Amino acid sequence: MAATGMTTMEVRKINRHNIYTFIYEQKTTSKQAIVEALHLSLSTVTQNLKMLEEEGLICRSGYYESTGGRKAQTIEIVRDAQITLGIDILKDRVHLTAVDLYGEVTAKISRELPFSADDGYYRSLGTLAEDLIRENDLDPKRLLGAGIAIQGIITADGTAVSYGQILNHTGLKLSDLSRHIPCKSLLFHDSKAAARAELWGRKNLVNAIVLLLNQNMGGALILNRQIFDGLSMHGGLIEHMCIDPDGPDCYCGKKGCLETYCSADSLKKAAGSSLDQFFRNVRRGDVKSCQIWNEYLEKLAYALRNLLILLDSEVIVSGLLASYMTQDDFDRLETLVAELSPFPIPEHILLPGQHGPLAPAIGSALFFVERWLSQV
């Protein structure tokens, strides 16, 4: 103890954390494997396993095949020992998810709910959260918290919206929005929450441009496995890149932002139909629909060409529209980017998002999971 400068209590905390983390990462392991991997005594491991099991954090799930002696018990974490809620608020809809300690969605609800910054809306949001908990038999005592993804620039401490034109909610406070949600909450920018979800599922991802192609477009940058906020929390919001100064009016008050060309709403407006109908028309070769879709992809490729000059990285295409895109669409978009780029680009630089329209809800929930795992 004297050599390390750590107290006995600190050493115990480190051992506990390392043992739990090893079990978590291995998914299934044994007592002897923990002893050998962490170079701890059998008595230390045994004591910690007993404590973790009593706390409901791990379980003995079976036995390994015998190799001649006594069968070793298999040890796993209890995946739902802690649950996190993720909420994504849109103009006319809300997505809610429950996520376990491995980041898997265990329950979800999507409902039409037009946004309004008043107590009626806040109550409805709280009721949906309660419904998700009740209908899926989630234990409220196990809730780590609720991450709330919303369109708008969020303060660094996650407690307010500092800029919110889409929902007309600049100045909205977390304390109001979450007053009926049955656990502690934090706010997150929706596209940055989507980026967190991608980081979670792609352990080798280092740098990336994330496109969130929802009703309104969003973007985020991942640099060295960190989500880039910038000086004023609007770093990476590529939807407001101007690609035509004489283009359509954007909700931000400027003209020709990428949002006005590449959001799902802009595509629906150009098509004059629902997205379901539009993509059915595209897949059956309707000339007008195919022309609209090609023009959409060309605008998106133009923006990506410029972004890839600045950040030579992979591009993740997530959100509502990504769920409609086929591999042919991704190949076509990549070809257009390559034709516009002054430099060769690697093949398969475009990656489909892993969670579709649920990405912001899942990503906002994962914040609490990551924090808990770092402290267990």
GROMACS .gro file of C-alpha atoms in nm:
model
  376
    1MET     CA    1   0.000   0.000   0.000
    2ALA     CA    2   0.274   0.243   0.091
    3ALA     CA    3   0.453   0.192  -0.240
    4THR     CA    4   0.149   0.283  -0.445
    5GLY     CA    5   0.021   0.556  -0.219
    6MET     CA    6  -0.329   0.402  -0.230
    7THR     CA    7  -0.544   0.318   0.067
    8THR     CA    8  -0.693  -0.026   0.122
    9MET     CA    9  -1.036   0.113   0.028
   10GLU     CA   10  -0.903   0.253  -0.301
   11VAL     CA   11  -0.743  -0.080  -0.390
   12ARG     CA   12  -1.072  -0.258  -0.319
   13LYS     CA   13  -1.261  -0.019  -0.544
   14ILE     CA   14  -1.011  -0.072  -0.825
   15ASN     CA   15  -1.028  -0.451  -0.789
   16ARG     CA   16  -1.407  -0.442  -0.792
   17HIS     CA   17  -1.412  -0.223  -1.102
   18ASN     CA   18  -1.157  -0.434  -1.286
   19ILE     CA   19  -1.333  -0.761  -1.205
   20TYR     CA   20  -1.672  -0.631  -1.315
   21THR     CA   21  -1.526  -0.475  -1.631
   22PHE     CA   22  -1.350  -0.801  -1.722
   23ILE     CA   23  -1.674  -0.996  -1.688
   24TYR     CA   24  -1.858  -0.729  -1.887
   25GLU     CA   25  -1.607  -0.735  -2.173
   26GLN     CA   26  -1.576  -1.114  -2.186
   27LYS     CA   27  -1.957  -1.159  -2.180
   28THR     CA   28  -1.907  -1.505  -2.024
   29THR     CA   29  -1.613  -1.607  -1.807
   30SER     CA   30  -1.508  -1.810  -1.504
   31LYS     CA   31  -1.355  -1.740  -1.165
   32GLN     CA   32  -1.022  -1.895  -1.266
   33ALA     CA   33  -1.010  -1.691  -1.587
   34ILE     CA   34  -1.053  -1.372  -1.381
   35VAL     CA   35  -0.775  -1.476  -1.142
   36GLU     CA   36  -0.536  -1.544  -1.429
   37ALA     CA   37  -0.622  -1.241  -1.641
   38LEU     CA   38  -0.614  -0.983  -1.361
   39HIS     CA   39  -0.335  -1.144  -1.156
   40LEU     CA   40  -0.545  -1.135  -0.840
   41SER     CA   41  -0.561  -1.388  -0.560
   42LEU     CA   42  -0.839  -1.645  -0.559
   43SER     CA   43  -0.968  -1.510  -0.229
   44THR     CA   44  -0.987  -1.152  -0.364
   45VAL     CA   45  -1.179  -1.265  -0.671
   46THR     CA   46  -1.410  -1.489  -0.469
   47GLN     CA   47  -1.493  -1.208  -0.226
   48ASN     CA   48  -1.566  -0.960  -0.504
   49LEU     CA   49  -1.780  -1.206  -0.699
   50LYS     CA   50  -1.983  -1.271  -0.385
   51MET     CA   51  -2.041  -0.896  -0.335
   52LEU     CA   52  -2.130  -0.833  -0.700
   53GLU     CA   53  -2.371  -1.125  -0.699
   54GLU     CA   54  -2.539  -1.007  -0.378
   55GLU     CA   55  -2.586  -0.665  -0.539
   56GLY     CA   56  -2.754  -0.827  -0.839
   57LEU     CA   57  -2.485  -0.713  -1.084
   58ILE     CA   58  -2.360  -1.057  -1.190
   59CYS     CA   59  -2.503  -1.409  -1.205
   60ARG     CA   60  -2.385  -1.768  -1.238
   61SER     CA   61  -2.537  -1.873  -1.567
   62GLY     CA   62  -2.428  -2.236  -1.605
   63TYR     CA   63  -2.118  -2.452  -1.637
   64TYR     CA   64  -1.834  -2.496  -1.882
   65GLU     CA   65  -1.768  -2.841  -2.027
   66SER     CA   66  -1.554  -3.048  -1.793
   67THR     CA   67  -1.188  -3.088  -1.884
   68GLY     CA   68  -1.137  -3.369  -1.639
   69GLY     CA   69  -1.200  -3.199  -1.306
   70ARG     CA   70  -1.485  -3.012  -1.147
   71LYS     CA   71  -1.691  -2.808  -1.395
   72ALA     CA   72  -1.626  -2.434  -1.378
   73GLN     CA   73  -1.927  -2.208  -1.337
   74THR     CA   74  -1.994  -1.953  -1.608
   75ILE     CA   75  -2.025  -1.594  -1.484
   76GLU     CA   76  -2.201  -1.309  -1.663
   77ILE     CA   77  -2.320  -0.962  -1.578
   78VAL     CA   78  -2.692  -0.906  -1.528
   79ARG     CA   79  -2.765  -0.707  -1.840
   80ASP     CA   80  -3.070  -0.532  -1.700
   81ALA     CA   81  -2.928  -0.462  -1.355
   82GLN     CA   82  -2.942  -0.101  -1.471
   83ILE     CA   83  -3.168   0.041  -1.742
   84THR     CA   84  -3.153   0.378  -1.915
   85LEU     CA   85  -3.429   0.560  -2.101
   86GLY     CA   86  -3.361   0.741  -2.426
   87ILE     CA   87  -3.607   0.996  -2.563
   88ASP     CA   88  -3.596   1.168  -2.902
   89ILE     CA   89  -3.822   1.471  -2.943
   90LEU     CA   90  -3.924   1.576  -3.294
   91LYS     CA   91  -4.173   1.834  -3.423
   92ASP     CA   92  -4.466   1.596  -3.434
   93ARG     CA   93  -4.340   1.269  -3.290
   94VAL     CA   94  -4.144   1.124  -3.000
   95HIS     CA   95  -3.937   0.805  -2.982
   96LEU     CA   96  -3.867   0.640  -2.646
   97THR     CA   97  -3.632   0.349  -2.584
   98ALA     CA   98  -3.507   0.149  -2.289
   99VAL     CA   99  -3.146   0.036  -2.316
  100ASP     CA  100  -2.961  -0.227  -2.110
  101LEU     CA  101  -2.597  -0.227  -1.998
  102TYR     CA  102  -2.482  -0.364  -2.334
  103GLY     CA  103  -2.661  -0.087  -2.518
  104GLU     CA  104  -2.929  -0.320  -2.653
  105VAL     CA  105  -3.280  -0.182  -2.692
  106THR     CA  106  -3.510  -0.378  -2.461
  107ALA     CA  107  -3.826  -0.172  -2.519
  108LYS     CA  108  -3.942   0.110  -2.743
  109ILE     CA  109  -4.239   0.334  -2.812
  110SER     CA  110  -4.298   0.578  -3.100
  111ARG     CA  111  -4.596   0.810  -3.082
  112GLU     CA  112  -4.730   1.114  -3.260
  113LEU     CA  113  -4.696   1.403  -3.018
  114PRO     CA  114  -4.672   1.758  -3.159
  115PHE     CA  115  -4.416   1.954  -2.962
  116SER     CA  116  -4.531   2.241  -2.745
  117ALA     CA  117  -4.331   2.409  -2.470
  118ASP     CA  118  -4.602   2.382  -2.206
  119ASP     CA  119  -4.697   2.162  -1.914
  120GLY     CA  120  -4.951   1.967  -2.119
  121TYR     CA  121  -4.672   1.842  -2.343
  122TYR     CA  122  -4.440   1.776  -2.049
  123ARG     CA  123  -4.712   1.568  -1.884
  124SER     CA  124  -4.770   1.369  -2.203
  125LEU     CA  125  -4.398   1.301  -2.230
  126GLY     CA  126  -4.388   1.182  -1.871
  127THR     CA  127  -4.691   0.959  -1.929
  128LEU     CA  128  -4.520   0.794  -2.228
  129ALA     CA  129  -4.211   0.729  -2.016
  130GLU     CA  130  -4.429   0.575  -1.745
  131ASP     CA  131  -4.608   0.364  -2.009
  132LEU     CA  132  -4.277   0.232  -2.141
  133ILE     CA  133  -4.170   0.136  -1.789
  134ARG     CA  134  -4.502  -0.023  -1.691
  135GLU     CA  135  -4.579  -0.208  -2.015
  136ASN     CA  136  -4.233  -0.368  -2.022
  137ASP     CA  137  -4.212  -0.450  -1.650
  138LEU     CA  138  -3.905  -0.231  -1.600
  139ASP     CA  139  -3.799  -0.180  -1.239
  140PRO     CA  140  -3.801   0.196  -1.167
  141LYS     CA  141  -3.533   0.138  -0.900
  142ARG     CA  142  -3.295   0.024  -1.174
  143LEU     CA  143  -3.327   0.338  -1.386
  144LEU     CA  144  -2.997   0.519  -1.429
  145GLY     CA  145  -3.156   0.819  -1.596
  146ALA     CA  146  -3.318   0.949  -1.914
  147GLY     CA  147  -3.127   1.104  -2.200
  148ILE     CA  148  -3.340   1.347  -2.399
  149ALA     CA  149  -3.232   1.415  -2.756
  150ILE     CA  150  -3.383   1.727  -2.908
  151GLN     CA  151  -3.327   1.951  -3.208
  152GLY     CA  152  -3.137   2.261  -3.106
  153ILE     CA  153  -2.807   2.368  -2.958
  154ILE     CA  154  -2.773   2.250  -2.598
  155THR     CA  155  -2.579   2.420  -2.321
  156ALA     CA  156  -2.256   2.247  -2.219
  157ASP     CA  157  -2.410   2.121  -1.894
  158GLY     CA  158  -2.709   1.966  -2.072
  159THR     CA  159  -2.967   2.168  -1.881
  160ALA     CA  160  -3.114   2.405  -2.142
  161VAL     CA  161  -3.163   2.478  -2.512
  162SER     CA  162  -2.955   2.782  -2.607
  163TYR     CA  163  -3.077   2.794  -2.970
  164GLY     CA  164  -3.387   2.623  -3.099
  165GLN     CA  165  -3.549   2.755  -3.415
  166ILE     CA  166  -3.709   2.436  -3.544
  167LEU     CA  167  -3.927   2.384  -3.238
  168ASN     CA  168  -3.927   2.751  -3.138
  169HIS     CA  169  -3.792   2.650  -2.798
  170THR     CA  170  -3.487   2.867  -2.739
  171GLY     CA  171  -3.440   2.894  -2.363
  172LEU     CA  172  -3.625   2.571  -2.284
  173LYS     CA  173  -3.506   2.435  -1.949
  174LEU     CA  174  -3.448   2.071  -1.872
  175SER     CA  175  -3.615   2.120  -1.535
  176ASP     CA  176  -3.943   2.204  -1.713
  177LEU     CA  177  -3.923   1.947  -1.991
  178SER     CA  178  -3.837   1.659  -1.756
  179ARG     CA  179  -4.055   1.750  -1.458
  180HIS     CA  180  -4.284   1.450  -1.513
  181ILE     CA  181  -4.016   1.200  -1.617
  182PRO     CA  182  -3.957   0.955  -1.327
  183CYS     CA  183  -3.575   0.978  -1.316
  184LYS     CA  184  -3.291   1.226  -1.352
  185SER     CA  185  -3.244   1.353  -1.708
  186LEU     CA  186  -3.005   1.537  -1.938
  187LEU     CA  187  -3.048   1.710  -2.274
  188PHE     CA  188  -2.847   1.622  -2.585
  189HIS     CA  189  -2.839   1.759  -2.939
  190ASP     CA  190  -3.010   1.493  -3.150
  191SER     CA  191  -2.738   1.448  -3.414
  192LYS     CA  192  -2.465   1.433  -3.150
  193ALA     CA  193  -2.665   1.170  -2.965
  194ALA     CA  194  -2.683   0.973  -3.291
  195ALA     CA  195  -2.303   1.003  -3.319
  196ARG     CA  196  -2.269   0.857  -2.967
  197ALA     CA  197  -2.477   0.557  -3.073
  198GLU     CA  198  -2.246   0.501  -3.369
  199LEU     CA  199  -1.935   0.525  -3.151
  200TRP     CA  200  -2.079   0.268  -2.913
  201GLY     CA  201  -2.137   0.014  -3.189
  202ARG     CA  202  -1.814   0.075  -3.381
  203LYS     CA  203  -1.521   0.020  -3.146
  204ASN     CA  204  -1.263   0.078  -3.424
  205LEU     CA  205  -1.416   0.407  -3.539
  206VAL     CA  206  -1.176   0.698  -3.485
  207ASN     CA  207  -1.291   0.989  -3.705
  208ALA     CA  208  -1.620   1.028  -3.888
  209ILE     CA  209  -1.875   1.265  -4.036
  210VAL     CA  210  -2.223   1.172  -3.916
  211LEU     CA  211  -2.528   1.268  -4.122
  212LEU     CA  212  -2.866   1.246  -3.951
  213LEU     CA  213  -3.119   1.250  -4.235
  214ASN     CA  214  -3.437   1.305  -4.034
  215GLN     CA  215  -3.732   1.538  -4.098
  216ASN     CA  216  -3.480   1.813  -4.041
  217MET     CA  217  -3.122   1.731  -4.126
  218GLY     CA  218  -2.854   1.707  -3.860
  219GLY     CA  219  -2.482   1.648  -3.850
  220ALA     CA  220  -2.198   1.574  -3.612
  221LEU     CA  221  -1.823   1.524  -3.623
  222ILE     CA  222  -1.632   1.250  -3.444
  223LEU     CA  223  -1.263   1.330  -3.387
  224ASN     CA  224  -1.037   1.082  -3.208
  225ARG     CA  225  -1.346   0.901  -3.076
  226GLN     CA  226  -1.480   1.221  -2.922
  227ILE     CA  227  -1.788   1.411  -3.038
  228PHE     CA  228  -1.675   1.759  -3.141
  229ASP     CA  229  -1.872   2.043  -2.979
  230GLY     CA  230  -1.661   2.345  -3.074
  231LEU     CA  231  -1.637   2.673  -2.888
  232SER     CA  232  -2.010   2.741  -2.880
  233MET     CA  233  -2.159   2.388  -2.890
  234HIS     CA  234  -2.250   2.408  -3.259
  235GLY     CA  235  -1.941   2.238  -3.397
  236GLY     CA  236  -2.026   1.977  -3.660
  237LEU     CA  237  -2.375   2.103  -3.742
  238ILE     CA  238  -2.317   2.064  -4.112
  239GLU     CA  239  -2.683   2.109  -4.200
  240HIS     CA  240  -2.617   2.482  -4.206
  241MET     CA  241  -2.334   2.466  -4.459
  242CYS     CA  242  -2.433   2.695  -4.743
  243ILE     CA  243  -2.423   2.518  -5.078
  244ASP     CA  244  -2.611   2.790  -5.270
  245PRO     CA  245  -2.626   3.150  -5.140
  246ASP     CA  246  -2.927   3.210  -5.366
  247GLY     CA  247  -3.102   2.892  -5.256
  248PRO     CA  248  -3.423   2.840  -5.056
  249ASP     CA  249  -3.483   3.007  -4.722
  250CYS     CA  250  -3.368   2.805  -4.422
  251TYR     CA  251  -3.533   2.817  -4.080
  252CYS     CA  252  -3.207   2.964  -3.945
  253GLY     CA  253  -3.276   3.283  -4.142
  254LYS     CA  254  -3.015   3.225  -4.414
  255LYS     CA  255  -3.046   3.088  -4.767
  256GLY     CA  256  -2.926   2.772  -4.936
  257CYS     CA  257  -2.828   2.569  -4.629
  258LEU     CA  258  -2.785   2.195  -4.683
  259GLU     CA  259  -3.095   2.152  -4.464
  260THR     CA  260  -3.310   2.302  -4.740
  261TYR     CA  261  -3.196   2.038  -4.989
  262CYS     CA  262  -3.121   1.722  -4.794
  263SER     CA  263  -3.363   1.697  -4.502
  264ALA     CA  264  -3.642   1.440  -4.524
  265ASP     CA  265  -3.894   1.726  -4.521
  266SER     CA  266  -3.730   1.888  -4.823
  267LEU     CA  267  -3.741   1.557  -5.009
  268LYS     CA  268  -4.110   1.509  -4.923
  269LYS     CA  269  -4.183   1.862  -5.044
  270ALA     CA  270  -4.007   1.799  -5.375
  271ALA     CA  271  -4.184   1.466  -5.418
  272GLY     CA  272  -4.528   1.589  -5.316
  273SER     CA  273  -4.596   1.260  -5.140
  274SER     CA  274  -4.511   1.057  -4.833
  275LEU     CA  275  -4.166   0.902  -4.813
  276ASP     CA  276  -4.316   0.552  -4.834
  277GLN     CA  277  -4.490   0.636  -5.159
  278PHE     CA  278  -4.193   0.827  -5.297
  279PHE     CA  279  -3.950   0.540  -5.247
  280ARG     CA  280  -4.199   0.291  -5.389
  281ASN     CA  281  -4.206   0.507  -5.699
  282VAL     CA  282  -3.826   0.523  -5.710
  283ARG     CA  283  -3.791   0.146  -5.680
  284ARG     CA  284  -4.036   0.084  -5.964
  285GLY     CA  285  -3.847   0.329  -6.187
  286ASP     CA  286  -4.086   0.625  -6.198
  287VAL     CA  287  -3.899   0.884  -6.406
  288LYS     CA  288  -3.995   1.194  -6.208
  289SER     CA  289  -3.928   1.028  -5.871
  290CYS     CA  290  -3.592   0.896  -5.988
  291GLN     CA  291  -3.495   1.243  -6.109
  292ILE     CA  292  -3.585   1.396  -5.769
  293TRP     CA  293  -3.387   1.125  -5.589
  294ASN     CA  294  -3.083   1.169  -5.814
  295GLU     CA  295  -3.088   1.546  -5.758
  296TYR     CA  296  -3.106   1.483  -5.383
  297LEU     CA  297  -2.805   1.251  -5.394
  298GLU     CA  298  -2.612   1.501  -5.608
  299LYS     CA  299  -2.664   1.780  -5.353
  300LEU     CA  300  -2.562   1.550  -5.070
  301ALA     CA  301  -2.254   1.438  -5.263
  302TYR     CA  302  -2.154   1.799  -5.325
  303ALA     CA  303  -2.164   1.869  -4.952
  304LEU     CA  304  -1.974   1.551  -4.870
  305ARG     CA  305  -1.708   1.639  -5.126
  306ASN     CA  306  -1.638   1.961  -4.934
  307LEU     CA  307  -1.654   1.798  -4.593
  308LEU     CA  308  -1.411   1.523  -4.691
  309ILE     CA  309  -1.156   1.784  -4.798
  310LEU     CA  310  -1.155   1.904  -4.436
  311LEU     CA  311  -1.194   1.571  -4.261
  312ASP     CA  312  -1.052   1.273  -4.448
  313SER     CA  313  -1.270   1.015  -4.274
  314GLU     CA  314  -1.556   0.773  -4.301
  315VAL     CA  315  -1.911   0.903  -4.340
  316ILE     CA  316  -2.200   0.752  -4.146
  317VAL     CA  317  -2.546   0.805  -4.293
  318SER     CA  318  -2.808   0.769  -4.021
  319GLY     CA  319  -3.165   0.870  -3.947
  320LEU     CA  320  -3.501   0.832  -4.115
  321LEU     CA  321  -3.391   0.846  -4.480
  322ALA     CA  322  -3.106   0.600  -4.419
  323SER     CA  323  -3.367   0.335  -4.344
  324TYR     CA  324  -3.503   0.375  -4.699
  325MET     CA  325  -3.166   0.364  -4.874
  326THR     CA  326  -3.045   0.049  -5.049
  327GLN     CA  327  -2.687  -0.058  -5.111
  328ASP     CA  328  -2.729   0.070  -5.468
  329ASP     CA  329  -2.811   0.414  -5.324
  330PHE     CA  330  -2.498   0.409  -5.110
  331ASP     CA  331  -2.290   0.298  -5.408
  332ARG     CA  332  -2.439   0.573  -5.624
  333LEU     CA  333  -2.372   0.838  -5.359
  334GLU     CA  334  -2.014   0.718  -5.316
  335THR     CA  335  -1.959   0.730  -5.693
  336LEU     CA  336  -2.089   1.088  -5.707
  337VAL     CA  337  -1.859   1.192  -5.421
  338ALA     CA  338  -1.562   1.027  -5.592
  339GLU     CA  339  -1.639   1.208  -5.920
  340LEU     CA  340  -1.651   1.545  -5.745
  341SER     CA  341  -1.347   1.492  -5.525
  342PRO     CA  342  -1.005   1.620  -5.640
  343PHE     CA  343  -0.846   1.325  -5.455
  344PRO     CA  344  -0.913   0.952  -5.469
  345ILE     CA  345  -1.141   0.837  -5.188
  346PRO     CA  346  -1.131   0.488  -5.036
  347GLU     CA  347  -1.397   0.239  -5.133
  348HIS     CA  348  -1.685   0.187  -4.890
  349ILE     CA  349  -1.620   0.516  -4.715
  350LEU     CA  350  -1.997   0.557  -4.667
  351LEU     CA  351  -2.145   0.349  -4.386
  352PRO     CA  352  -2.516   0.302  -4.314
  353GLY     CA  353  -2.620   0.401  -3.963
  354GLN     CA  354  -2.688   0.118  -3.722
  355HIS     CA  355  -3.012   0.241  -3.566
  356GLY     CA  356  -3.216   0.431  -3.825
  357PRO     CA  357  -3.460   0.685  -3.676
  358LEU     CA  358  -3.397   0.555  -3.322
  359ALA     CA  359  -3.030   0.659  -3.323
  360PRO     CA  360  -3.074   0.984  -3.120
  361ALA     CA  361  -3.286   0.814  -2.854
  362ILE     CA  362  -3.040   0.526  -2.818
  363GLY     CA  363  -2.737   0.755  -2.817
  364SER     CA  364  -2.880   0.981  -2.549
  365ALA     CA  365  -2.948   0.677  -2.329
  366LEU     CA  366  -2.594   0.547  -2.373
  367PHE     CA  367  -2.446   0.850  -2.196
  368PHE     CA  368  -2.576   0.717  -1.864
  369VAL     CA  369  -2.461   0.362  -1.941
  370GLU     CA  370  -2.109   0.480  -2.020
  371ARG     CA  371  -2.091   0.687  -1.704
  372TRP     CA  372  -2.217   0.404  -1.485
  373LEU     CA  373  -1.974   0.152  -1.634
  374SER     CA  374  -1.683   0.387  -1.567
  375GLN     CA  375  -1.779   0.416  -1.201
  376VAL     CA  376  -1.906   0.070  -1.105
   0.00000   0.00000   0.00000
